[in-house]
PDB file of C-alpha atoms and ligand atoms in Angstrom:
ATOM      1  CA  MET A 529     105.328 113.235 126.913  1.00 84.00           C
ATOM      2  CA  SER A 530     105.018 109.428 125.897  1.00 93.00           C
ATOM      3  CA  PRO A 531     101.702 108.290 124.920  1.00 98.00           C
ATOM      4  CA  ALA A 532     100.003 105.911 127.344  1.00 98.00           C
ATOM      5  CA  LEU A 533     100.578 102.451 125.668  1.00 98.00           C
ATOM      6  CA  VAL A 534      97.351 100.418 126.145  1.00 98.00           C
ATOM      7  CA  HIS A 535      96.814  96.700 125.266  1.00 98.00           C
ATOM      8  CA  SER A 536      93.305  95.833 126.666  1.00 98.00           C
ATOM      9  CA  ILE A 537      89.986  97.099 125.421  1.00 98.00           C
ATOM     10  CA  SER A 538      88.609  97.539 129.011  1.00 98.00           C
ATOM     11  CA  GLU A 539      91.628  99.560 130.117  1.00 98.00           C
ATOM     12  CA  LEU A 540      91.239 101.974 127.206  1.00 98.00           C
ATOM     13  CA  ARG A 541      87.686 102.356 127.691  1.00 98.00           C
ATOM     14  CA  ARG A 542      88.308 103.202 131.460  1.00 98.00           C
ATOM     15  CA  LEU A 543      91.028 105.643 130.555  1.00 98.00           C
ATOM     16  CA  LEU A 544      88.887 107.418 127.886  1.00 98.00           C
ATOM     17  CA  ALA A 545      85.636 107.572 130.001  1.00 98.00           C
ATOM     18  CA  PRO A 546      86.563 110.815 131.861  1.00 97.00           C
ATOM     19  CA  LEU A 547      87.984 112.519 128.734  1.00 98.00           C
ATOM     20  CA  ARG A 548      84.469 112.372 126.988  1.00 97.00           C
ATOM     21  CA  ALA A 549      82.712 115.780 127.469  1.00 95.00           C
ATOM     22  CA  PRO A 550      80.719 118.052 125.170  1.00 94.00           C
ATOM     23  CA  GLY A 551      83.332 119.834 122.856  1.00 92.00           C
ATOM     24  CA  ALA A 552      86.112 117.617 124.086  1.00 97.00           C
ATOM     25  CA  THR A 553      86.809 115.789 120.795  1.00 98.00           C
ATOM     26  CA  ILE A 554      88.465 112.340 120.486  1.00 98.00           C
ATOM     27  CA  GLY A 555      90.405 111.737 117.358  1.00 98.00           C
ATOM     28  CA  CYS A 556      91.200 108.246 116.229  1.00 99.00           C
ATOM     29  CA  VAL A 557      94.037 107.380 113.755  1.00 99.00           C
ATOM     30  CA  PRO A 558      93.551 103.532 112.842  1.00 99.00           C
ATOM     31  CA  THR A 559      96.815 101.996 111.629  1.00 98.00           C
ATOM     32  CA  MET A 560      98.650  98.691 111.251  1.00 98.00           C
ATOM     33  CA  GLY A 561     101.877 100.203 112.503  1.00 97.00           C
ATOM     34  CA  ALA A 562     105.229 100.480 110.749  1.00 96.00           C
ATOM     35  CA  LEU A 563     104.296 104.371 110.780  1.00 97.00           C
ATOM     36  CA  HIS A 564     105.719 106.671 108.175  1.00 97.00           C
ATOM     37  CA  GLU A 565     105.140 110.373 107.174  1.00 97.00           C
ATOM     38  CA  GLY A 566     101.838 109.322 105.496  1.00 98.00           C
ATOM     39  CA  HIS A 567     100.564 108.336 109.017  1.00 98.00           C
ATOM     40  CA  GLY A 568     102.449 111.438 110.240  1.00 98.00           C
ATOM     41  CA  ARG A 569     100.165 113.703 108.488  1.00 98.00           C
ATOM     42  CA  LEU A 570      97.010 111.811 109.732  1.00 98.00           C
ATOM     43  CA  ILE A 571      98.263 112.052 113.227  1.00 98.00           C
ATOM     44  CA  GLU A 572      99.182 115.908 112.886  1.00 98.00           C
ATOM     45  CA  ARG A 573      95.565 116.592 111.452  1.00 98.00           C
ATOM     46  CA  ALA A 574      94.090 114.809 114.500  1.00 98.00           C
ATOM     47  CA  ARG A 575      96.403 116.697 116.846  1.00 98.00           C
ATOM     48  CA  ALA A 576      95.189 119.893 115.399  1.00 98.00           C
ATOM     49  CA  ASP A 577      91.654 119.121 115.555  1.00 98.00           C
ATOM     50  CA  CYS A 578      91.087 117.065 118.621  1.00 98.00           C
ATOM     51  CA  ARG A 579      91.818 117.405 122.345  1.00 98.00           C
ATOM     52  CA  THR A 580      92.603 113.608 122.826  1.00 98.00           C
ATOM     53  CA  VAL A 581      94.335 111.670 119.974  1.00 98.00           C
ATOM     54  CA  VAL A 582      94.245 107.859 119.930  1.00 99.00           C
ATOM     55  CA  VAL A 583      96.530 105.859 117.454  1.00 99.00           C
ATOM     56  CA  THR A 584      95.536 102.264 117.030  1.00 99.00           C
ATOM     57  CA  LEU A 585      98.435  99.729 116.007  1.00 98.00           C
ATOM     58  CA  PHE A 586      96.890  96.535 114.816  1.00 98.00           C
ATOM     59  CA  VAL A 587      97.933  94.182 111.899  1.00 98.00           C
ATOM     60  CA  ASN A 588      94.437  92.967 111.378  1.00 98.00           C
ATOM     61  CA  PRO A 589      94.657  89.311 110.496  1.00 97.00           C
ATOM     62  CA  ILE A 590      91.185  89.136 108.839  1.00 97.00           C
ATOM     63  CA  GLN A 591      91.956  91.679 106.137  1.00 97.00           C
ATOM     64  CA  PHE A 592      94.934  89.611 104.770  1.00 96.00           C
ATOM     65  CA  ASN A 593      93.944  86.965 102.215  1.00 91.00           C
ATOM     66  CA  ARG A 594      97.633  85.680 102.092  1.00 92.00           C
ATOM     67  CA  SER A 595      99.142  84.291 105.145  1.00 94.00           C
ATOM     68  CA  ASP A 596     102.870  85.121 103.686  1.00 92.00           C
ATOM     69  CA  ASP A 597     101.638  88.843 103.353  1.00 91.00           C
ATOM     70  CA  LEU A 598     100.305  88.826 106.856  1.00 94.00           C
ATOM     71  CA  GLU A 599     103.589  87.079 108.301  1.00 94.00           C
ATOM     72  CA  ARG A 600     105.832  89.675 106.365  1.00 91.00           C
ATOM     73  CA  TYR A 601     104.029  92.695 107.434  1.00 92.00           C
ATOM     74  CA  PRO A 602     106.541  94.912 109.277  1.00 91.00           C
ATOM     75  CA  ARG A 603     105.978  95.119 113.030  1.00 94.00           C
ATOM     76  CA  THR A 604     107.938  97.948 114.676  1.00 95.00           C
ATOM     77  CA  LEU A 605     106.191  98.828 117.941  1.00 97.00           C
ATOM     78  CA  ASP A 606     109.191 100.652 119.561  1.00 97.00           C
ATOM     79  CA  THR A 607     109.788 102.991 116.475  1.00 98.00           C
ATOM     80  CA  ASP A 608     105.927 103.430 116.306  1.00 98.00           C
ATOM     81  CA  LEU A 609     105.727 104.540 119.941  1.00 98.00           C
ATOM     82  CA  ARG A 610     108.627 107.292 119.391  1.00 98.00           C
ATOM     83  CA  PHE A 611     106.951 108.343 116.347  1.00 98.00           C
ATOM     84  CA  CYS A 612     103.697 109.016 118.199  1.00 98.00           C
ATOM     85  CA  GLU A 613     105.461 110.494 121.036  1.00 98.00           C
ATOM     86  CA  GLN A 614     107.144 112.927 118.770  1.00 98.00           C
ATOM     87  CA  ARG A 615     103.821 113.990 117.386  1.00 98.00           C
ATOM     88  CA  GLY A 616     102.019 114.445 120.629  1.00 98.00           C
ATOM     89  CA  VAL A 617      99.650 111.219 120.555  1.00 98.00           C
ATOM     90  CA  ASP A 618      97.879 110.747 123.886  1.00 98.00           C
ATOM     91  CA  PHE A 619      97.136 107.067 123.591  1.00 98.00           C
ATOM     92  CA  VAL A 620      98.512 104.212 121.543  1.00 98.00           C
ATOM     93  CA  PHE A 621      96.307 101.155 121.568  1.00 99.00           C
ATOM     94  CA  ALA A 622      98.004  98.055 120.476  1.00 98.00           C
ATOM     95  CA  PRO A 623      95.973  94.967 121.184  1.00 98.00           C
ATOM     96  CA  ASP A 624      97.030  91.618 120.207  1.00 98.00           C
ATOM     97  CA  ALA A 625      94.992  89.315 118.088  1.00 97.00           C
ATOM     98  CA  ALA A 626      93.399  87.594 120.932  1.00 98.00           C
ATOM     99  CA  GLU A 627      92.224  90.712 122.477  1.00 98.00           C
ATOM    100  CA  MET A 628      90.474  91.806 119.195  1.00 98.00           C
ATOM    101  CA  PHE A 629      89.359  88.274 118.127  1.00 98.00           C
ATOM    102  CA  PRO A 630      88.899  86.013 121.077  1.00 98.00           C
ATOM    103  CA  ALA A 631      86.904  83.731 118.843  1.00 97.00           C
ATOM    104  CA  GLU A 632      86.337  83.626 115.105  1.00 94.00           C
ATOM    105  CA  PRO A 633      84.004  86.623 114.475  1.00 95.00           C
ATOM    106  CA  LEU A 634      80.697  85.520 113.076  1.00 97.00           C
ATOM    107  CA  ALA A 635      79.202  89.072 112.605  1.00 98.00           C
ATOM    108  CA  ARG A 636      81.157  90.762 109.913  1.00 98.00           C
ATOM    109  CA  VAL A 637      80.524  93.885 107.858  1.00 98.00           C
ATOM    110  CA  ASP A 638      80.168  93.833 104.217  1.00 98.00           C
ATOM    111  CA  VAL A 639      79.841  97.034 101.929  1.00 98.00           C
ATOM    112  CA  ASP A 640      78.604  95.781  98.739  1.00 96.00           C
ATOM    113  CA  ARG A 641      79.354  97.452  95.284  1.00 97.00           C
ATOM    114  CA  LEU A 642      82.010  99.647  96.724  1.00 98.00           C
ATOM    115  CA  ALA A 643      84.235  96.713  97.532  1.00 97.00           C
ATOM    116  CA  ASP A 644      83.315  94.750  94.321  1.00 97.00           C
ATOM    117  CA  ARG A 645      85.880  96.309  91.813  1.00 97.00           C
ATOM    118  CA  LEU A 646      89.605  97.297  91.925  1.00 98.00           C
ATOM    119  CA  CYS A 647      91.271  95.573  94.770  1.00 98.00           C
ATOM    120  CA  GLY A 648      88.049  93.580  95.484  1.00 98.00           C
ATOM    121  CA  PRO A 649      88.475  90.607  93.204  1.00 98.00           C
ATOM    122  CA  PHE A 650      92.162  90.378  93.805  1.00 97.00           C
ATOM    123  CA  ARG A 651      92.041  90.354  97.566  1.00 97.00           C
ATOM    124  CA  PRO A 652      88.909  88.267  98.527  1.00 97.00           C
ATOM    125  CA  GLY A 653      87.636  89.164 101.793  1.00 97.00           C
ATOM    126  CA  HIS A 654      89.818  92.189 102.353  1.00 98.00           C
ATOM    127  CA  PHE A 655      87.304  94.995 102.578  1.00 98.00           C
ATOM    128  CA  ARG A 656      85.009  92.715 104.820  1.00 98.00           C
ATOM    129  CA  GLY A 657      88.135  92.393 107.016  1.00 98.00           C
ATOM    130  CA  VAL A 658      88.818  96.207 106.998  1.00 98.00           C
ATOM    131  CA  ALA A 659      85.210  97.178 107.448  1.00 98.00           C
ATOM    132  CA  THR A 660      84.841  94.682 110.366  1.00 98.00           C
ATOM    133  CA  VAL A 661      87.940  95.664 112.233  1.00 98.00           C
ATOM    134  CA  VAL A 662      87.216  99.368 111.655  1.00 99.00           C
ATOM    135  CA  ALA A 663      83.664  98.979 113.203  1.00 99.00           C
ATOM    136  CA  LYS A 664      85.117  97.190 116.227  1.00 98.00           C
ATOM    137  CA  LEU A 665      87.673 100.002 116.567  1.00 99.00           C
ATOM    138  CA  PHE A 666      85.080 102.698 116.258  1.00 99.00           C
ATOM    139  CA  ASN A 667      83.073 100.761 119.089  1.00 98.00           C
ATOM    140  CA  ILE A 668      85.997 100.411 121.282  1.00 98.00           C
ATOM    141  CA  VAL A 669      87.437 104.052 121.011  1.00 99.00           C
ATOM    142  CA  GLN A 670      84.243 105.748 120.230  1.00 98.00           C
ATOM    143  CA  PRO A 671      85.853 108.741 118.573  1.00 98.00           C
ATOM    144  CA  ASP A 672      84.379 111.890 117.383  1.00 98.00           C
ATOM    145  CA  ARG A 673      86.632 111.899 114.353  1.00 98.00           C
ATOM    146  CA  ALA A 674      88.625 109.196 112.553  1.00 99.00           C
ATOM    147  CA  TYR A 675      91.451 109.961 109.905  1.00 99.00           C
ATOM    148  CA  PHE A 676      92.185 108.089 106.799  1.00 98.00           C
ATOM    149  CA  GLY A 677      94.467 108.449 103.907  1.00 98.00           C
ATOM    150  CA  GLU A 678      93.324 109.053 100.307  1.00 98.00           C
ATOM    151  CA  LYS A 679      96.051 106.813  99.066  1.00 98.00           C
ATOM    152  CA  ASP A 680      93.731 103.771 100.113  1.00 98.00           C
ATOM    153  CA  ALA A 681      90.759 105.537  98.230  1.00 98.00           C
ATOM    154  CA  GLN A 682      88.622 102.276  98.059  1.00 98.00           C
ATOM    155  CA  GLN A 683      89.105 101.642 101.677  1.00 98.00           C
ATOM    156  CA  LEU A 684      88.294 105.196 102.437  1.00 98.00           C
ATOM    157  CA  ALA A 685      85.018 105.006 100.281  1.00 98.00           C
ATOM    158  CA  VAL A 686      84.049 101.708 102.122  1.00 98.00           C
ATOM    159  CA  ILE A 687      84.570 103.101 105.380  1.00 98.00           C
ATOM    160  CA  GLU A 688      82.604 106.322 104.637  1.00 98.00           C
ATOM    161  CA  ARG A 689      79.784 104.275 103.504  1.00 98.00           C
ATOM    162  CA  MET A 690      79.860 101.894 106.308  1.00 98.00           C
ATOM    163  CA  THR A 691      79.789 105.039 108.822  1.00 99.00           C
ATOM    164  CA  LEU A 692      76.846 106.457 106.825  1.00 98.00           C
ATOM    165  CA  ASP A 693      74.808 103.109 106.313  1.00 98.00           C
ATOM    166  CA  LEU A 694      75.380 102.080 110.060  1.00 98.00           C
ATOM    167  CA  ASN A 695      74.981 105.484 111.630  1.00 98.00           C
ATOM    168  CA  PHE A 696      78.287 105.414 113.289  1.00 98.00           C
ATOM    169  CA  PRO A 697      78.521 108.820 115.164  1.00 98.00           C
ATOM    170  CA  VAL A 698      82.055 109.541 113.619  1.00 98.00           C
ATOM    171  CA  THR A 699      83.245 112.085 111.143  1.00 98.00           C
ATOM    172  CA  ILE A 700      85.484 110.654 108.639  1.00 99.00           C
ATOM    173  CA  VAL A 701      88.326 113.014 107.761  1.00 99.00           C
ATOM    174  CA  PRO A 702      90.181 112.080 104.462  1.00 98.00           C
ATOM    175  CA  VAL A 703      93.769 113.302 104.281  1.00 98.00           C
ATOM    176  CA  ALA A 704      95.777 113.530 101.117  1.00 98.00           C
ATOM    177  CA  THR A 705      98.335 111.165 100.027  1.00 98.00           C
ATOM    178  CA  VAL A 706     102.115 111.909 100.931  1.00 98.00           C
ATOM    179  CA  ARG A 707     104.605 111.349  98.370  1.00 98.00           C
ATOM    180  CA  GLU A 708     108.324 110.769  98.065  1.00 98.00           C
ATOM    181  CA  ALA A 709     110.264 113.223  96.079  1.00 98.00           C
ATOM    182  CA  ASP A 710     109.908 111.285  93.019  1.00 98.00           C
ATOM    183  CA  GLY A 711     106.119 110.749  93.428  1.00 98.00           C
ATOM    184  CA  LEU A 712     105.925 107.464  94.934  1.00 98.00           C
ATOM    185  CA  ALA A 713     103.238 107.246  97.585  1.00 98.00           C
ATOM    186  CA  MET A 714     104.309 106.630 101.160  1.00 98.00           C
ATOM    187  CA  SER A 715     103.454 103.123 102.258  1.00 97.00           C
ATOM    188  CA  SER A 716     104.605 100.639 104.850  1.00 93.00           C
ATOM    189  CA  ARG A 717     105.226  98.202 102.048  1.00 94.00           C
ATOM    190  CA  ASN A 718     107.920 100.483 100.389  1.00 96.00           C
ATOM    191  CA  ALA A 719     110.322  99.298 102.956  1.00 93.00           C
ATOM    192  CA  ARG A 720     110.440  95.827 101.387  1.00 93.00           C
ATOM    193  CA  LEU A 721     111.545  97.137  97.899  1.00 97.00           C
ATOM    194  CA  SER A 722     115.077  96.597  96.822  1.00 98.00           C
ATOM    195  CA  PRO A 723     116.990  99.718  95.461  1.00 98.00           C
ATOM    196  CA  GLU A 724     116.281  98.760  91.867  1.00 97.00           C
ATOM    197  CA  GLN A 725     112.545  97.978  92.681  1.00 98.00           C
ATOM    198  CA  ARG A 726     112.157 101.299  94.532  1.00 98.00           C
ATOM    199  CA  ARG A 727     113.471 103.032  91.318  1.00 98.00           C
ATOM    200  CA  SER A 728     111.049 101.235  89.306  1.00 98.00           C
ATOM    201  CA  ALA A 729     108.052 101.945  91.659  1.00 98.00           C
ATOM    202  CA  ALA A 730     108.159 105.594  90.898  1.00 98.00           C
ATOM    203  CA  VAL A 731     106.655 104.842  87.510  1.00 98.00           C
ATOM    204  CA  LEU A 732     103.219 104.047  89.403  1.00 98.00           C
ATOM    205  CA  TYR A 733     102.746 107.820  89.838  1.00 98.00           C
ATOM    206  CA  ARG A 734     104.249 108.763  86.526  1.00 98.00           C
ATOM    207  CA  ALA A 735     101.585 106.513  84.884  1.00 98.00           C
ATOM    208  CA  LEU A 736      98.731 108.015  86.936  1.00 98.00           C
ATOM    209  CA  GLU A 737      99.851 111.638  86.053  1.00 98.00           C
ATOM    210  CA  ALA A 738     100.064 110.616  82.308  1.00 98.00           C
ATOM    211  CA  ALA A 739      96.557 109.624  82.401  1.00 98.00           C
ATOM    212  CA  ARG A 740      95.492 112.697  84.257  1.00 98.00           C
ATOM    213  CA  GLU A 741      97.372 115.009  81.714  1.00 98.00           C
ATOM    214  CA  ARG A 742      95.606 113.182  79.022  1.00 97.00           C
ATOM    215  CA  LEU A 743      92.214 113.901  80.472  1.00 97.00           C
ATOM    216  CA  ALA A 744      93.237 117.485  81.377  1.00 97.00           C
ATOM    217  CA  ALA A 745      94.107 118.068  77.763  1.00 96.00           C
ATOM    218  CA  GLY A 746      90.560 117.441  77.009  1.00 93.00           C
ATOM    219  CA  GLY A 747      88.529 115.193  74.543  1.00 88.00           C
ATOM    220  CA  SER A 748      89.906 111.810  75.656  1.00 91.00           C
ATOM    221  CA  THR A 749      87.972 108.866  76.772  1.00 95.00           C
ATOM    222  CA  ALA A 750      88.778 106.814  79.857  1.00 97.00           C
ATOM    223  CA  GLU A 751      90.194 104.292  77.695  1.00 97.00           C
ATOM    224  CA  GLN A 752      92.626 106.722  75.947  1.00 97.00           C
ATOM    225  CA  ALA A 753      93.860 108.060  79.258  1.00 98.00           C
ATOM    226  CA  GLU A 754      94.341 104.438  80.559  1.00 97.00           C
ATOM    227  CA  ASP A 755      96.458 103.810  77.296  1.00 97.00           C
ATOM    228  CA  ALA A 756      98.531 106.902  78.186  1.00 98.00           C
ATOM    229  CA  ALA A 757      99.199 105.554  81.544  1.00 98.00           C
ATOM    230  CA  ARG A 758     100.165 101.913  80.088  1.00 98.00           C
ATOM    231  CA  ALA A 759     102.528 103.686  77.731  1.00 98.00           C
ATOM    232  CA  ALA A 760     104.378 105.267  80.673  1.00 98.00           C
ATOM    233  CA  LEU A 761     104.562 101.867  82.292  1.00 98.00           C
ATOM    234  CA  ALA A 762     105.930 100.057  79.377  1.00 97.00           C
ATOM    235  CA  GLY A 763     109.319  98.628  79.595  1.00 94.00           C
ATOM    236  CA  VAL A 764     109.837  99.627  83.291  1.00 97.00           C
ATOM    237  CA  PRO A 765     111.663  96.426  84.846  1.00 94.00           C
ATOM    238  CA  ASP A 766     109.877  94.432  87.668  1.00 94.00           C
ATOM    239  CA  VAL A 767     106.514  95.924  87.257  1.00 97.00           C
ATOM    240  CA  ARG A 768     103.366  93.872  86.935  1.00 98.00           C
ATOM    241  CA  VAL A 769     100.115  95.665  86.662  1.00 98.00           C
ATOM    242  CA  GLU A 770      97.145  94.086  88.506  1.00 98.00           C
ATOM    243  CA  TYR A 771      94.623  96.740  87.503  1.00 98.00           C
ATOM    244  CA  LEU A 772      94.471 100.318  86.021  1.00 98.00           C
ATOM    245  CA  GLU A 773      91.132 101.827  86.022  1.00 98.00           C
ATOM    246  CA  ILE A 774      89.428 105.082  86.061  1.00 98.00           C
ATOM    247  CA  VAL A 775      86.452 104.932  88.541  1.00 98.00           C
ATOM    248  CA  ASP A 776      83.560 107.165  89.973  1.00 98.00           C
ATOM    249  CA  ALA A 777      83.100 107.822  93.695  1.00 97.00           C
ATOM    250  CA  GLU A 778      81.444 104.381  94.162  1.00 97.00           C
ATOM    251  CA  MET A 779      84.527 102.756  92.521  1.00 98.00           C
ATOM    252  CA  GLN A 780      82.726 101.771  89.353  1.00 97.00           C
ATOM    253  CA  PRO A 781      84.378 102.112  86.118  1.00 97.00           C
ATOM    254  CA  VAL A 782      83.764 105.224  84.014  1.00 97.00           C
ATOM    255  CA  ARG A 783      84.024 105.469  80.259  1.00 92.00           C
ATOM    256  CA  GLU A 784      82.996 109.067  79.458  1.00 93.00           C
ATOM    257  CA  ILE A 785      84.369 111.751  81.818  1.00 95.00           C
ATOM    258  CA  ALA A 786      81.502 113.859  82.978  1.00 93.00           C
ATOM    259  CA  GLY A 787      82.513 114.491  86.743  1.00 95.00           C
ATOM    260  CA  PRO A 788      85.269 113.806  89.320  1.00 97.00           C
ATOM    261  CA  VAL A 789      86.914 110.413  88.745  1.00 98.00           C
ATOM    262  CA  ARG A 790      89.914 108.546  90.298  1.00 98.00           C
ATOM    263  CA  ILE A 791      92.541 107.162  88.326  1.00 98.00           C
ATOM    264  CA  ALA A 792      93.647 104.000  90.267  1.00 98.00           C
ATOM    265  CA  ILE A 793      96.446 101.455  89.846  1.00 98.00           C
ATOM    266  CA  ALA A 794      97.600  98.313  91.753  1.00 98.00           C
ATOM    267  CA  ALA A 795     100.864  96.812  90.633  1.00 98.00           C
ATOM    268  CA  TRP A 796     103.432  94.241  91.838  1.00 98.00           C
ATOM    269  CA  ILE A 797     106.824  95.448  91.958  1.00 98.00           C
ATOM    270  CA  GLY A 798     108.708  92.202  92.355  1.00 96.00           C
ATOM    271  CA  ASP A 799     107.007  90.623  95.203  1.00 94.00           C
ATOM    272  CA  VAL A 800     105.511  93.728  96.641  1.00 95.00           C
ATOM    273  CA  ARG A 801     101.945  94.880  95.945  1.00 96.00           C
ATOM    274  CA  LEU A 802     101.566  98.639  95.614  1.00 98.00           C
ATOM    275  CA  ILE A 803      98.459 100.719  95.082  1.00 98.00           C
ATOM    276  CA  ASP A 804      98.087 104.283  94.186  1.00 98.00           C
ATOM    277  CA  ASN A 805      95.518 106.879  92.761  1.00 98.00           C
ATOM    278  CA  VAL A 806      95.053 110.464  91.714  1.00 98.00           C
ATOM    279  CA  LEU A 807      91.856 112.521  91.380  1.00 98.00           C
ATOM    280  CA  PHE A 808      90.840 114.127  88.126  1.00 98.00           C
ATOM    281  CA  GLU A 809      88.164 116.784  88.289  1.00 97.00           C
ATOM    282  CA  PRO A 810      87.107 118.242  84.785  1.00 95.00           C
ATOM    283  CA  ARG A 811      86.820 122.018  84.561  1.00 88.00           C
TER     284      ARG A 811
HETATM  285  O1  PAF B1973      94.787 101.257 106.362  1.00 78.77           O
HETATM  286  C1  PAF B1973      95.041 100.414 107.238  1.00 78.77           C
HETATM  287  O2  PAF B1973      96.310 100.638 107.870  1.00 78.77           O
HETATM  288  C2  PAF B1973      94.181  99.330 107.685  1.00 78.77           C
HETATM  289  O3  PAF B1973      93.406  98.974 106.646  1.00 78.77           O
HETATM  290  C3  PAF B1973      93.202  99.823 108.683  1.00 78.77           C
HETATM  291  C4  PAF B1973      92.142 100.957 108.432  1.00 78.77           C
HETATM  292  C5  PAF B1973      93.973 100.357 109.980  1.00 78.77           C
HETATM  293  C6  PAF B1973      92.311  98.483 109.223  1.00 78.77           C
HETATM  294  O4  PAF B1973      93.100  97.678 109.625  1.00 78.77           O
END
């Protein structure tokens, strides 16, 4: 059955109200559309866990710090609806910008420290925009559970902390990154890569794996693992690394590896910015 397509906040609230009951969980998968198998995994997980599944499709203007990036972000409502239908989604909430932001928002959500490193300095205001829109979506949908991908590990950490600090009654469910056969993490932005750039992009995962292997071999510092990743990246055409860093659960840089860490990268492949990360847990 096709999901109900809803554009207005009041209509979504009206439709969801009778579905709220003890034990009748509502799952929310917040997205910006251009759905791919990474989103598919979030939806499948929500479908397995919850009685009602709501997918939100909203290209959130306040999380883009570059207007060209916002304009070029793919918008594919019809294919997204078919994608949701094939996965048994109940509601697709696709508001326009005027519905979500009838006026410039003066109340915004900042999650300090977690947002300061990695993507933070390169995308000023990005995590504030993400946290603000996710807080609004939580208040609109009022889900019991919400699903986010580990590819966006910093975003996930920001949302988990916001949920904890502001007491949103939502369980955040992290879902593992889905990769192409050559290791490239699935992302809506991959569609913008030329065939040559697409081949180059696979080096990001190879670099992360090189760092992880270096740590797994034992006795290496974070710096040595980062060097191993940089060696893997060397000479691959069209790749410009923005950051490559080993961080703890609060996204702060780690020098000596004493507990679980994330090896995180952001790189431009031509004019497409991609991010990825892997977890390393010392034995
Ligand atoms: O990950 C995304 O697609 C977006 O950042 C999110 C969480 C839907 C907020 O706009």
